[in-house]
Amino acid sequence: MIKIKLKIISHLIYKTGFGERDLELPQPVTIEELLTKINLENKIPMVIIRNGKVVDLKEQVQDGDRIVISPFFFGG
Amino acid sequence: MEGWTGNYLRVNLTKQDVKRQKYSEEFAKKWIGGKGFVTKILWDELKPGIDPLGPENKLVIALGPISGVIAPNTGKVQVGAKSPLTGGLGDGNIGSRVAIQLKKAGYDFLIIEGKAVKPLSIYIIDDEVMFFSAEEIWGKGTYDTLNWLYDKYSRNVGILTIGQAGENKVLYSIIRSMEGRAGGRPGIGAVMGSKNLKAIVVKGTKEIAIANPEGLKKIGIEGLRKERELDKEVGWSIQGTTGILSWLNEVAALPVKNMRKTFHENAWKIDGQRVSEARVATYGCPNCSMHCGIAILDKEKKLAEVDYENIGMLGSNLEIFDLPQVASLNYLCDDYGLDTISAGGVLAFYADAIEQGAIQGSFKFGEPEKAKELLKKIAYQEDEGKLLALGTKRMAKQIANKSEAYAMQIKGLEISAYNCKFVPGMALAFSTSSIGAHHKEAWIILYELTKTIRESYGKDKAEEVIRLQRIRMGLFETIIACRLPWVEVQLNKDYHIQCFNNATGLNYNMHDFEKVSDRIYSLYRAFWVRENPNWDRNWDYPPEIWFDPKNADKKGIIIGKVLEKEKYEQLLDYYYEIRKWDSRGIPKKQSMKELDLEEEMIELEKYTSLK
Ligand code: SF4
């Protein structure tokens, strides 16, 4: 069992239905698998930040991670 | 000419005289419109060294060849003048019905000269131009002024007006056009005020001549539909620009405490989710199908439009994490006609200088009520408001005591709401923006975080800044259309290029606009150099504190990191190399020739030697 903190930013919250959540997973997963679990598997371009660093979809989620998921921003 | 009307109005306020004049097709094709027109006209018509707040300064209000037509985001105008804030050339882009009405009245731009003896408004209806006393509305805020003008002329007319800040020549006062829409950051509102001009009202009833009306209608309507669909798919306008606040907090690029900090645990209290939950109305520009202005109730229960820039600058940067209070500050800025970005920057700098002991005063971070009092004092130039009305660069000069290092401005313009303590490419974007530190021409933080590494000072970052400057300014601010659909929901920019081609009958591609953009960028720079003949690369540097290791974050994700001077020098050199500017940041002769700027080159050589 691993525990992670998840933060969803901007309009992606309307897809996941939540903005911030602690999540328990039976085993480590990749970011890609995590996205499917929270209803974000569609094709909107996203930025994933794991413990402050931008990572790609193949990155493994570990116990204690803080994962931030946001849409792409191109700056006002 | 089609798309363009080929006509403009020259309005002399001193003589209350109006001339209807024509300009050439060659001028139109070379400068396209909007920022291109503003730049060329002011270069040609302003003598160097004039007082920006004197009658010799001119205010140019320019449209583009697709202004006013039914196509995506064509409801914007460009306003420009010599900036009283920066002393260089200044301009801004405003969502306004003037875009439609002025075009229908038969003009592509207005040149406003001189100074009225008493407060005046101008009313343009097709071929007629009338002057009215504005004494009844002089002294009113922009909300009351707009309502007064709506009552008198109807809600559908185009309006540009100023508040008390512009009347009192606060150096960062803006022009207001309608609910939630304002622009002209480098003090273009003060230029209007210095001319005793309270409002310009425009109504047009003519047909706009279009080269291929059927083609334009088809692509225009398709573009509007596509934009709506994309926005629906992406969901961008639910939070509008405010959606980015939390992200900047996460990536440590949020302006907090005069940009000394890059994130804050309370940022969520003023983020996009809170804004969208508080929404009571939506504002937007004409001809847009993804309205982005979110209006919420402020602390006083008034309806205030908020966007990311003003929440960042009047909220987190002042350490105010109370959304209704931030909205109140924004409402007041809008009403007085103050630029929200600069006002936030000025207040934060003032609080910082007091905290550092550089100046005596009682204002602190996190004090919304005191901030409100100060905004009023600034707008009316009372007490310490007189100092604050000057903007951070001049304030730092007066305050001295090493405060220049943390005066968060570049070329005299306050840095907008992106903290680049450790975002080198964006620091370059701010430093090379034509008007001073504004993000409108290039924004590359996402690129820096996802396409390359944050600490890199590679040439690709300079290339990316220029690529964006060419699109965001060179295309969108000349044909004049809002860049946000392309920026935020990825509407293909070909829609806008095709609208331009159908409107004008030309066959331009992005490459043509790149050349126009480079021409405008070089002439814009030439204007600054002509005003400051000892020009050097120091004008293109961000504030010292972003390089100061003592200012590095002590917790979070960028602990110990700041910009590196030597590497920044290299990045700036890359930028100059691509632009074909010399190491001082001045366009080289050869590049001016390539950009068809020979005449301008000869003029510039009178002031400085060119390489
Ligand atoms: S996206 Fe926003 S700023 Fe752009 S045209 Fe629409 S309402 Fe105006």
Coordinates of N, CA, C and O and ligand atoms in Angstrom, one line a residue, chain B residues 73 76 181 236 284-285 288 290-292 482 484, ligand 1:
Chain B
N73 N -12.4 37.3 -32.3 CA -11.6 38.2 -31.5 C -11.1 39.5 -32.2 O -10.0 39.9 -32.0
K76 N -10.7 44.5 -30.7 CA -9.6 45.1 -29.9 C -9.0 46.2 -30.6 O -9.0 46.3 -31.9
R181 N -12.6 45.8 -19.2 CA -11.6 46.0 -20.3 C -10.9 47.3 -20.1 O -11.5 48.3 -19.9
W236 N -11.3 26.0 -20.6 CA -10.4 27.1 -20.2 C -11.2 28.3 -19.6 O -10.8 28.8 -18.5
G284 N -16.5 40.2 -21.5 CA -15.6 39.8 -22.6 C -15.6 40.9 -23.6 O -16.3 41.9 -23.6
C285 N -14.7 40.7 -24.6 CA -14.5 41.7 -25.7 C -15.6 41.4 -26.8 O -16.0 40.2 -26.9
C288 N -16.0 37.7 -29.6 CA -15.3 36.6 -29.0 C -16.2 35.6 -28.5 O -17.3 35.9 -27.9
M290 N -15.2 33.0 -26.4 CA -14.7 32.4 -25.2 C -14.4 33.5 -24.1 O -13.3 33.6 -23.6
H291 N -15.4 34.2 -23.8 CA -15.3 35.3 -22.8 C -14.5 34.9 -21.6 O -14.8 33.9 -20.9
C292 N -13.5 35.7 -21.2 CA -12.6 35.3 -20.2 C -12.7 36.2 -18.9 O -12.0 35.9 -17.9
C482 N -7.3 39.1 -30.6 CA -6.8 38.6 -29.3 C -6.0 37.4 -29.5 O -6.3 36.5 -30.2
L484 N -5.4 35.2 -27.1 CA -5.7 34.2 -26.1 C -6.3 32.9 -26.7 O -5.9 31.8 -26.3
Ligands
SF4_1 S1 -10.3 35.7 -24.8 FE1 -10.8 37.3 -23.3 S2 -9.4 39.0 -23.8 FE2 -9.5 37.6 -25.6 S3 -11.1 38.5 -26.9 FE3 -12.0 36.9 -25.6 S4 -12.8 38.1 -23.8 FE4 -11.3 39.4 -24.9

